[in-house]
Coordinates of C-alpha atoms in Angstrom, one line a residue:
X1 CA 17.3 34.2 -25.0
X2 CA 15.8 34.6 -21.3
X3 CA 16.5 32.2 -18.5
X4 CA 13.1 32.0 -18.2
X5 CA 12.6 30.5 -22.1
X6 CA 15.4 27.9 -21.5
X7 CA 14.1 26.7 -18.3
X8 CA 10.1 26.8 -18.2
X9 CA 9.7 24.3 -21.2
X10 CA 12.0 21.8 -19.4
X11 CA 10.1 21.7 -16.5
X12 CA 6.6 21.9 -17.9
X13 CA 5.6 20.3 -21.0
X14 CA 3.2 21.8 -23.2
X15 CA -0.5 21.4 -22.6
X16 CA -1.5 19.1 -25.5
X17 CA 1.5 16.3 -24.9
X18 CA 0.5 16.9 -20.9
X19 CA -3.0 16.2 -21.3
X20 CA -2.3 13.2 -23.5
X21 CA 0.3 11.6 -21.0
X22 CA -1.8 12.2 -18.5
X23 CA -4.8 10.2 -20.1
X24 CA -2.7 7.0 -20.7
X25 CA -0.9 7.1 -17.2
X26 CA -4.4 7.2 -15.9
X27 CA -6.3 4.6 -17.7
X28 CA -2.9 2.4 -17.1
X29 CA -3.3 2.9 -13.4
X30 CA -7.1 2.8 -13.8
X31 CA -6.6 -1.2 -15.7
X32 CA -3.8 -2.2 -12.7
X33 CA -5.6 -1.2 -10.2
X34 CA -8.8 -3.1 -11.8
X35 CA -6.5 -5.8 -12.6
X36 CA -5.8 -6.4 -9.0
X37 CA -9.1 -5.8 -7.6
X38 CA -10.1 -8.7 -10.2
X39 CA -7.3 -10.8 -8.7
X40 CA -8.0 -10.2 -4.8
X41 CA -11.5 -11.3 -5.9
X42 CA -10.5 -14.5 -7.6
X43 CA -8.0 -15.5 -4.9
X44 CA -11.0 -15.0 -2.3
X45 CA -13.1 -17.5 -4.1
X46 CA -15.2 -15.5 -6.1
X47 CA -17.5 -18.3 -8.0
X48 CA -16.9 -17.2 -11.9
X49 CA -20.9 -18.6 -13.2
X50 CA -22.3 -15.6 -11.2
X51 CA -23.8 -14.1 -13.8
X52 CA -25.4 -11.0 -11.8
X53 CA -22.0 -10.4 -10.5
X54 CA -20.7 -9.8 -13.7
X55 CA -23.8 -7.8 -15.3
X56 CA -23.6 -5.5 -12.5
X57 CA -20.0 -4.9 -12.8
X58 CA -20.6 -4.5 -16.2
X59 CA -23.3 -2.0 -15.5
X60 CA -21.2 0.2 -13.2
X61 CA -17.7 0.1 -15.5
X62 CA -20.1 1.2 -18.6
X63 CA -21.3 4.4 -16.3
X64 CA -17.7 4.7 -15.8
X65 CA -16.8 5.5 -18.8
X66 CA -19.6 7.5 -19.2
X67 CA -18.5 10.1 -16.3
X68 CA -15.7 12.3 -17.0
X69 CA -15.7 13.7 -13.4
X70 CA -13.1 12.1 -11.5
X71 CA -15.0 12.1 -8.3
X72 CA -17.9 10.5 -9.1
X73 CA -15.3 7.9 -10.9
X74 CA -14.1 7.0 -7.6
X75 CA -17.3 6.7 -6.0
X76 CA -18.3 4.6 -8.5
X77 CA -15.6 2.5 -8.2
X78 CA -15.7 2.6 -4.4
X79 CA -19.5 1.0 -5.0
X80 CA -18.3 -1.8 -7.4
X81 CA -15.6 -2.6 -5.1
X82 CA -17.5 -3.3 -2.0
X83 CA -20.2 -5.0 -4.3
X84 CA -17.7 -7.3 -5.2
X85 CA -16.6 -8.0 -2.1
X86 CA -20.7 -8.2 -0.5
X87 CA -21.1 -10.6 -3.3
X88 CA -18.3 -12.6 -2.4
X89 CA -18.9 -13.2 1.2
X90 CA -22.4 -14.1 0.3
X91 CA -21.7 -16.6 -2.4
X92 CA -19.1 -18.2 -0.1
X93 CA -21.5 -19.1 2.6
X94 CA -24.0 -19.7 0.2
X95 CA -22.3 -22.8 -1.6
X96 CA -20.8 -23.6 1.5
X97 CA -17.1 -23.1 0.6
X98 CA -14.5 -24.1 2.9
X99 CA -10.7 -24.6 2.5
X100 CA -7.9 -26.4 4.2
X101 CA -6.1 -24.2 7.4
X102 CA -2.8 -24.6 4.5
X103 CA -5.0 -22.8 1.8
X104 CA -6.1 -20.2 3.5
X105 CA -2.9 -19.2 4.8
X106 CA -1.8 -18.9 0.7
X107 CA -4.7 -17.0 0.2
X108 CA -4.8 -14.7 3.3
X109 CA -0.5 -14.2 2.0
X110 CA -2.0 -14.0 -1.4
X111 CA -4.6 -11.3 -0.3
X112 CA -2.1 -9.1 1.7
X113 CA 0.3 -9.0 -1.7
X114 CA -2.6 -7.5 -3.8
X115 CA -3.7 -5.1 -1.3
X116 CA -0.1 -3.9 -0.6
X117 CA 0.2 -3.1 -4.7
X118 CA -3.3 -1.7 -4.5
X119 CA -2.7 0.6 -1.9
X120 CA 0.9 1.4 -3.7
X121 CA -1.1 2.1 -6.7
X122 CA -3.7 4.3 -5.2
X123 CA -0.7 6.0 -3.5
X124 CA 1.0 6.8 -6.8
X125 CA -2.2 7.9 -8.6
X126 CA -2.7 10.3 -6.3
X127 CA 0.6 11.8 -6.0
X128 CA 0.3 11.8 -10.2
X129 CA -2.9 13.5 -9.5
X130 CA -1.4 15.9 -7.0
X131 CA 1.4 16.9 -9.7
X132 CA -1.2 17.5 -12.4
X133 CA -3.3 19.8 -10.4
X134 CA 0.3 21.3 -9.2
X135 CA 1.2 21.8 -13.5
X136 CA -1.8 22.8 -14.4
X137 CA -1.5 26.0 -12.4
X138 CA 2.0 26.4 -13.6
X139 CA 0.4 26.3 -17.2
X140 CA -2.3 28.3 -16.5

């Protein structure tokens, strides 16, 4: 038995199990980070009766899952999120919406939360990406 044979499987899995961690670690971070772009949105206001809101999110997450590039994903995703957010601000001034100083504070504190785990999210995915890419040459 080789040093090589008692140390390469330890510190690279084999491609099947690999490839099928990888897709659950990525649709996991793909729901979290969906999960708190939902939640910045609610905490901002968002009114829920929108109904174009919500049939053009729905438009854009099924061409999600449609692309298996993850490039285009993420500009995809970019697109939805500033939509979101354009859609907000406009439906905000458009009913009129104004809180008390105390409430926005909570949500402004609110906001900063969620974007702080967002970002940690995005970090994370990418450094999971970056190890990936760095296996997959190992494997390969």
């Amino acid at each position: 038995v080789a040093l090589q044979q008692l140390v390469e499987p330890t510190i690279v899995p084999p491609p099947p199990i690999y490839w099928y961690l990888r897709g659950i670690t990525t649709r996991k971070v793909e729901m979290m980070i969906n999960d708190l772009l939902d939640e910045a949105i609610r905490i901002k206001g968002v009114s829920a009766t929108e109904s174009n809101i919500h049939q053009e999110l729905s438009s854009i997450e099924l061409k999600l899952d449609e692309i298996t590039d993850d490039k285009e994903r993420w500009v995809l995703r970019r697109r939805k999120a500033r939509r979101t957010i354009f859609l907000s601000k406009n439906s905000q001034r458009w009913h009129g919406k104004m809180s008390s100083p105390k409430v926005a504070k909570e949500n402004k504190h609110q906001i900063r939360e969620t974007e702080h785990l967002l970002k940690l999210l995005m970090s994370s995915f990418s450094v999971n990406q970056r190890l990936t890419k760095n296996t997959c040459h190992l494997i390969s």
